[in-house]
């Protein structure tokens, strides 16, 4: 059994999916390329620029420290009035993989960290099955504050908040972005195209390669689609390896 197939089985087991025996190569095997030592793994990019001291300038010129501070006190959109706290992002600031969801939910709003709770646990399982720990990648949302009652992000909120994500991406300089779910994909790509049509494509967000897949919360409701996520993550790894 080749390393890719071993990894696929580990992924399916971690996701609670029985492994099928097939006489023909799996879709995942067809999509993905042979794995090379450490390729696509949690390798790190060079250190980002050091935070600039003094008064913060424009968001596009901020270092991590100023960016975190500005987000923490941000009032650029109405969500500041209903949040418990902002949810900045977590993980390695030198990660090659960046996972982006739409916005914090109730638990994230309470804890101040993205992708906690059941959906977060499923994301952790997906990462583990890919050979990563949560701290090897970077995880963030398009919006840093929770929309009330978990409603969909509004265009104006995305417009106001997106510069923070853009600056995070510039500082991290990831090899690939994985957009988690329809709303994240639509917010980043400025499209209304169905998620099913966006999946399977090598996309780009401000020059950084991007792949779209399902949100873990969706997978909790539709576990049959977990197999498709494996295909999407293999594509993301291919994108990374091809650079
Ligand atoms: S969602 Fe973004 S733009 Fe709106 S208040 Fe929060 S940090 Fe600021």
mmCIF file of C-alpha atoms and ligand atoms in Angstrom:
data_model
loop_
_atom_site.group_PDB
_atom_site.id
_atom_site.type_symbol
_atom_site.label_atom_id
_atom_site.label_comp_id
_atom_site.label_asym_id
_atom_site.label_seq_id
_atom_site.Cartn_x
_atom_site.Cartn_y
_atom_site.Cartn_z
ATOM 1 C CA UNK A 1 0.000 0.000 0.000
ATOM 2 C CA UNK A 2 1.491 3.351 -1.013
ATOM 3 C CA UNK A 3 1.910 6.217 1.479
ATOM 4 C CA UNK A 4 -0.935 8.160 -0.092
ATOM 5 C CA UNK A 5 -3.366 5.293 0.392
ATOM 6 C CA UNK A 6 -2.193 4.801 3.966
ATOM 7 C CA UNK A 7 -2.803 8.487 4.640
ATOM 8 C CA UNK A 8 -6.249 8.315 2.986
ATOM 9 C CA UNK A 9 -7.227 5.429 5.252
ATOM 10 C CA UNK A 10 -5.987 7.280 8.309
ATOM 11 C CA UNK A 11 -8.050 10.281 7.251
ATOM 12 C CA UNK A 12 -11.202 8.242 6.701
ATOM 13 C CA UNK A 13 -10.748 6.439 10.010
ATOM 14 C CA UNK A 14 -10.226 9.731 11.837
ATOM 15 C CA UNK A 15 -13.362 11.092 10.203
ATOM 16 C CA UNK A 16 -15.369 8.036 11.229
ATOM 17 C CA UNK A 17 -15.836 6.732 7.674
ATOM 18 C CA UNK A 18 -15.556 2.994 6.928
ATOM 19 C CA UNK A 19 -12.835 2.224 4.381
ATOM 20 C CA UNK A 20 -14.097 0.702 1.146
ATOM 21 C CA UNK A 21 -12.021 -1.854 -0.693
ATOM 22 C CA UNK A 22 -11.998 -1.091 -4.424
ATOM 23 C CA UNK A 23 -10.490 -2.822 -7.432
ATOM 24 C CA UNK A 24 -9.997 0.522 -9.174
ATOM 25 C CA UNK A 25 -7.927 3.473 -7.974
ATOM 26 C CA UNK A 26 -9.818 5.802 -5.685
ATOM 27 C CA UNK A 27 -10.751 9.339 -6.682
ATOM 28 C CA UNK A 28 -8.358 10.590 -4.034
ATOM 29 C CA UNK A 29 -5.523 8.582 -5.558
ATOM 30 C CA UNK A 30 -6.327 9.933 -9.006
ATOM 31 C CA UNK A 31 -6.472 13.517 -7.820
ATOM 32 C CA UNK A 32 -3.404 13.580 -5.634
ATOM 33 C CA UNK A 33 0.207 13.355 -6.647
ATOM 34 C CA UNK A 34 2.848 11.062 -5.098
ATOM 35 C CA UNK A 35 3.898 12.257 -1.698
ATOM 36 C CA UNK A 36 7.434 13.386 -1.253
ATOM 37 C CA UNK A 37 9.338 13.675 1.994
ATOM 38 C CA UNK A 38 7.843 16.555 3.950
ATOM 39 C CA UNK A 39 6.221 18.002 0.822
ATOM 40 C CA UNK A 40 3.016 19.823 1.661
ATOM 41 C CA UNK A 41 3.663 19.138 5.317
ATOM 42 C CA UNK A 42 3.893 21.615 8.121
ATOM 43 C CA UNK A 43 7.043 23.222 6.804
ATOM 44 C CA UNK A 44 7.449 26.876 7.560
ATOM 45 C CA UNK A 45 8.068 29.955 5.472
ATOM 46 C CA UNK A 46 10.718 32.536 6.331
ATOM 47 C CA UNK A 47 10.032 34.793 9.278
ATOM 48 C CA UNK A 48 7.642 37.685 8.514
ATOM 49 C CA UNK A 49 8.817 41.251 9.076
ATOM 50 C CA UNK A 50 9.182 42.273 12.710
ATOM 51 C CA UNK A 51 6.345 44.366 14.160
ATOM 52 C CA UNK A 52 6.930 48.048 13.712
ATOM 53 C CA UNK A 53 7.197 50.015 16.955
ATOM 54 C CA UNK A 54 5.271 53.179 17.694
ATOM 55 C CA UNK A 55 1.875 54.315 16.479
ATOM 56 C CA UNK A 56 0.140 51.880 14.110
ATOM 57 C CA UNK A 57 0.032 53.093 10.508
ATOM 58 C CA UNK A 58 -2.274 51.672 7.863
ATOM 59 C CA UNK A 59 -3.408 48.078 8.343
ATOM 60 C CA UNK A 60 -1.454 47.078 5.246
ATOM 61 C CA UNK A 61 1.803 48.085 6.956
ATOM 62 C CA UNK A 62 1.162 46.670 10.444
ATOM 63 C CA UNK A 63 3.151 43.975 12.179
ATOM 64 C CA UNK A 64 1.452 41.258 14.226
ATOM 65 C CA UNK A 65 1.419 43.148 17.510
ATOM 66 C CA UNK A 66 -0.255 46.270 16.135
ATOM 67 C CA UNK A 67 -2.637 44.250 13.998
ATOM 68 C CA UNK A 68 -3.832 42.216 16.991
ATOM 69 C CA UNK A 69 -4.276 45.335 19.066
ATOM 70 C CA UNK A 70 -6.230 47.176 16.356
ATOM 71 C CA UNK A 71 -8.521 44.198 15.765
ATOM 72 C CA UNK A 72 -9.112 43.799 19.501
ATOM 73 C CA UNK A 73 -10.570 47.298 19.720
ATOM 74 C CA UNK A 74 -12.057 47.542 16.219
ATOM 75 C CA UNK A 75 -15.405 49.283 15.693
ATOM 76 C CA UNK A 76 -15.376 49.438 11.898
ATOM 77 C CA UNK A 77 -18.688 47.621 11.591
ATOM 78 C CA UNK A 78 -21.750 47.086 13.742
ATOM 79 C CA UNK A 79 -20.622 43.665 14.955
ATOM 80 C CA UNK A 80 -18.453 45.320 17.596
ATOM 81 C CA UNK A 81 -21.578 46.081 19.618
ATOM 82 C CA UNK A 82 -22.711 42.464 19.958
ATOM 83 C CA UNK A 83 -19.417 40.591 20.276
ATOM 84 C CA UNK A 84 -18.046 39.212 23.524
ATOM 85 C CA UNK A 85 -14.551 39.543 22.114
ATOM 86 C CA UNK A 86 -12.806 39.520 18.749
ATOM 87 C CA UNK A 87 -11.458 36.262 17.334
ATOM 88 C CA UNK A 88 -8.178 37.109 15.661
ATOM 89 C CA UNK A 89 -6.809 33.760 14.506
ATOM 90 C CA UNK A 90 -4.566 31.035 15.814
ATOM 91 C CA UNK A 91 -1.680 28.815 14.802
ATOM 92 C CA UNK A 92 1.749 29.154 13.294
ATOM 93 C CA UNK A 93 2.509 32.562 11.846
ATOM 94 C CA UNK A 94 4.922 30.844 9.487
ATOM 95 C CA UNK A 95 2.450 28.176 8.326
ATOM 96 C CA UNK A 96 2.277 26.941 4.749
ATOM 97 C CA UNK A 97 -1.433 26.096 5.158
ATOM 98 C CA UNK A 98 -4.038 28.744 6.002
ATOM 99 C CA UNK A 99 -7.614 27.669 6.757
ATOM 100 C CA UNK A 100 -10.246 30.405 6.559
ATOM 101 C CA UNK A 101 -13.840 30.155 7.769
ATOM 102 C CA UNK A 102 -16.598 32.732 7.550
ATOM 103 C CA UNK A 103 -16.980 34.123 11.090
ATOM 104 C CA UNK A 104 -16.840 33.125 14.752
ATOM 105 C CA UNK A 105 -19.763 31.203 16.204
ATOM 106 C CA UNK A 106 -21.077 31.303 19.752
ATOM 107 C CA UNK A 107 -18.316 29.172 21.251
ATOM 108 C CA UNK A 108 -15.592 31.036 19.354
ATOM 109 C CA UNK A 109 -17.049 34.326 20.582
ATOM 110 C CA UNK A 110 -16.857 32.993 24.158
ATOM 111 C CA UNK A 111 -13.353 31.564 23.913
ATOM 112 C CA UNK A 112 -11.751 34.066 21.525
ATOM 113 C CA UNK A 113 -10.402 31.307 19.287
ATOM 114 C CA UNK A 114 -11.606 30.165 15.844
ATOM 115 C CA UNK A 115 -12.970 26.683 15.219
ATOM 116 C CA UNK A 116 -13.568 25.388 18.712
ATOM 117 C CA UNK A 117 -16.543 23.256 19.707
ATOM 118 C CA UNK A 118 -17.724 20.296 17.621
ATOM 119 C CA UNK A 119 -16.848 21.817 14.242
ATOM 120 C CA UNK A 120 -13.408 22.688 15.570
ATOM 121 C CA UNK A 121 -12.884 19.157 16.828
ATOM 122 C CA UNK A 122 -13.753 17.842 13.386
ATOM 123 C CA UNK A 123 -11.291 20.285 11.790
ATOM 124 C CA UNK A 124 -8.633 19.080 14.237
ATOM 125 C CA UNK A 125 -9.364 15.486 13.193
ATOM 126 C CA UNK A 126 -9.041 16.450 9.532
ATOM 127 C CA UNK A 127 -5.709 18.139 10.223
ATOM 128 C CA UNK A 128 -4.404 15.207 12.240
ATOM 129 C CA UNK A 129 -5.355 12.837 9.452
ATOM 130 C CA UNK A 130 -3.378 15.026 7.044
ATOM 131 C CA UNK A 131 -0.375 14.765 9.340
ATOM 132 C CA UNK A 132 -0.690 18.206 10.942
ATOM 133 C CA UNK A 133 -1.260 19.427 14.433
ATOM 134 C CA UNK A 134 -3.550 22.406 14.856
ATOM 135 C CA UNK A 135 -0.585 24.586 15.765
ATOM 136 C CA UNK A 136 1.226 23.686 12.519
ATOM 137 C CA UNK A 137 -1.310 25.549 10.368
ATOM 138 C CA UNK A 138 -2.970 28.949 10.725
ATOM 139 C CA UNK A 139 -6.736 29.181 11.254
ATOM 140 C CA UNK A 140 -8.731 32.382 10.871
ATOM 141 C CA UNK A 141 -12.078 33.741 9.762
ATOM 142 C CA UNK A 142 -13.054 36.405 7.255
ATOM 143 C CA UNK A 143 -14.899 38.267 10.033
ATOM 144 C CA UNK A 144 -13.256 38.695 13.415
ATOM 145 C CA UNK A 145 -16.527 39.222 15.291
ATOM 146 C CA UNK A 146 -19.547 36.972 15.628
ATOM 147 C CA UNK A 147 -22.676 37.920 13.642
ATOM 148 C CA UNK A 148 -25.658 37.801 16.027
ATOM 149 C CA UNK A 149 -27.582 34.525 16.024
ATOM 150 C CA UNK A 150 -25.000 33.105 13.618
ATOM 151 C CA UNK A 151 -26.545 34.925 10.673
ATOM 152 C CA UNK A 152 -24.662 35.127 7.407
ATOM 153 C CA UNK A 153 -21.910 37.750 7.093
ATOM 154 C CA UNK A 154 -23.062 40.917 5.325
ATOM 155 C CA UNK A 155 -21.167 42.468 2.430
ATOM 156 C CA UNK A 156 -20.397 45.670 4.348
ATOM 157 C CA UNK A 157 -19.008 43.679 7.285
ATOM 158 C CA UNK A 158 -16.746 41.728 4.936
ATOM 159 C CA UNK A 159 -15.625 44.961 3.272
ATOM 160 C CA UNK A 160 -14.665 46.490 6.623
ATOM 161 C CA UNK A 161 -12.991 43.396 8.074
ATOM 162 C CA UNK A 162 -11.219 41.938 5.051
ATOM 163 C CA UNK A 163 -8.124 44.201 5.308
ATOM 164 C CA UNK A 164 -7.239 42.414 8.565
ATOM 165 C CA UNK A 165 -7.305 39.007 6.894
ATOM 166 C CA UNK A 166 -5.347 40.355 3.947
ATOM 167 C CA UNK A 167 -2.635 41.651 6.264
ATOM 168 C CA UNK A 168 -2.559 38.308 8.112
ATOM 169 C CA UNK A 169 -2.028 36.588 4.776
ATOM 170 C CA UNK A 170 0.763 38.980 3.820
ATOM 171 C CA UNK A 171 2.518 38.364 7.133
ATOM 172 C CA UNK A 172 2.091 34.579 7.050
ATOM 173 C CA UNK A 173 2.753 34.203 3.308
ATOM 174 C CA UNK A 174 1.120 30.749 3.168
ATOM 175 C CA UNK A 175 1.556 28.368 0.260
ATOM 176 C CA UNK A 176 -2.145 27.613 0.054
ATOM 177 C CA UNK A 177 -5.421 28.912 1.485
ATOM 178 C CA UNK A 178 -8.251 26.468 2.162
ATOM 179 C CA UNK A 179 -11.578 28.303 2.269
ATOM 180 C CA UNK A 180 -13.941 26.441 4.573
ATOM 181 C CA UNK A 181 -17.538 26.637 3.432
ATOM 182 C CA UNK A 182 -19.741 28.556 1.044
ATOM 183 C CA UNK A 183 -19.748 31.865 2.891
ATOM 184 C CA UNK A 184 -15.972 32.022 3.257
ATOM 185 C CA UNK A 185 -15.540 31.160 -0.428
ATOM 186 C CA UNK A 186 -18.130 33.706 -1.533
ATOM 187 C CA UNK A 187 -16.709 36.448 0.685
ATOM 188 C CA UNK A 188 -13.173 35.920 -0.542
ATOM 189 C CA UNK A 189 -13.894 35.298 -4.211
ATOM 190 C CA UNK A 190 -16.749 37.823 -4.557
ATOM 191 C CA UNK A 191 -18.910 35.284 -6.289
ATOM 192 C CA UNK A 192 -22.252 33.588 -5.717
ATOM 193 C CA UNK A 193 -21.203 30.427 -7.538
ATOM 194 C CA UNK A 194 -22.307 27.206 -5.868
ATOM 195 C CA UNK A 195 -19.717 25.544 -3.646
ATOM 196 C CA UNK A 196 -19.958 22.405 -5.743
ATOM 197 C CA UNK A 197 -18.738 24.367 -8.765
ATOM 198 C CA UNK A 198 -15.930 26.080 -6.858
ATOM 199 C CA UNK A 199 -14.580 22.805 -5.456
ATOM 200 C CA UNK A 200 -11.904 21.014 -7.440
ATOM 201 C CA UNK A 201 -10.420 24.195 -8.886
ATOM 202 C CA UNK A 202 -7.076 25.885 -8.336
ATOM 203 C CA UNK A 203 -8.285 29.325 -7.346
ATOM 204 C CA UNK A 204 -6.417 32.418 -6.186
ATOM 205 C CA UNK A 205 -6.962 35.047 -3.515
ATOM 206 C CA UNK A 206 -4.841 38.162 -3.990
ATOM 207 C CA UNK A 207 -2.136 36.053 -5.573
ATOM 208 C CA UNK A 208 -2.160 33.220 -3.021
ATOM 209 C CA UNK A 209 -3.373 29.837 -4.346
ATOM 210 C CA UNK A 210 -6.708 28.838 -2.868
ATOM 211 C CA UNK A 211 -8.869 25.711 -2.723
ATOM 212 C CA UNK A 212 -12.456 25.551 -1.521
ATOM 213 C CA UNK A 213 -14.017 22.816 0.566
ATOM 214 C CA UNK A 214 -16.922 22.210 2.932
ATOM 215 C CA UNK A 215 -17.162 23.824 6.365
ATOM 216 C CA UNK A 216 -16.734 21.330 9.230
ATOM 217 C CA UNK A 217 -20.129 22.395 10.628
ATOM 218 C CA UNK A 218 -21.701 21.366 7.312
ATOM 219 C CA UNK A 219 -19.903 18.028 7.523
ATOM 220 C CA UNK A 220 -21.388 17.415 10.960
ATOM 221 C CA UNK A 221 -24.822 17.615 9.302
ATOM 222 C CA UNK A 222 -23.785 15.852 6.081
ATOM 223 C CA UNK A 223 -21.117 13.296 7.007
ATOM 224 C CA UNK A 224 -21.411 11.605 3.628
ATOM 225 C CA UNK A 225 -19.488 14.546 2.123
ATOM 226 C CA UNK A 226 -16.421 13.957 4.306
ATOM 227 C CA UNK A 227 -14.896 11.915 1.491
ATOM 228 C CA UNK A 228 -15.071 14.948 -0.809
ATOM 229 C CA UNK A 229 -13.078 16.952 1.716
ATOM 230 C CA UNK A 230 -10.273 14.439 1.407
ATOM 231 C CA UNK A 231 -10.209 15.100 -2.341
ATOM 232 C CA UNK A 232 -10.126 18.855 -1.714
ATOM 233 C CA UNK A 233 -7.274 18.567 0.783
ATOM 234 C CA UNK A 234 -5.327 16.401 -1.673
ATOM 235 C CA UNK A 235 -5.817 19.103 -4.298
ATOM 236 C CA UNK A 236 -4.576 21.719 -1.827
ATOM 237 C CA UNK A 237 -1.509 19.622 -1.149
ATOM 238 C CA UNK A 238 -0.913 19.254 -4.901
ATOM 239 C CA UNK A 239 -1.160 23.019 -5.263
ATOM 240 C CA UNK A 240 1.414 23.444 -2.508
ATOM 241 C CA UNK A 241 3.769 20.828 -3.898
ATOM 242 C CA UNK A 242 3.624 22.314 -7.384
ATOM 243 C CA UNK A 243 5.111 25.650 -6.264
HETATM 244 S S1 LIG B 1 -16.146 42.218 12.319
HETATM 245 FE FE1 LIG B 1 -14.132 43.049 11.753
HETATM 246 S S2 LIG B 1 -14.578 45.133 11.001
HETATM 247 FE FE2 LIG B 1 -16.370 44.470 12.190
HETATM 248 S S3 LIG B 1 -15.991 45.262 14.283
HETATM 249 FE FE3 LIG B 1 -15.221 43.116 14.170
HETATM 250 S S4 LIG B 1 -13.044 43.322 13.698
HETATM 251 FE FE4 LIG B 1 -14.023 45.274 13.179
#
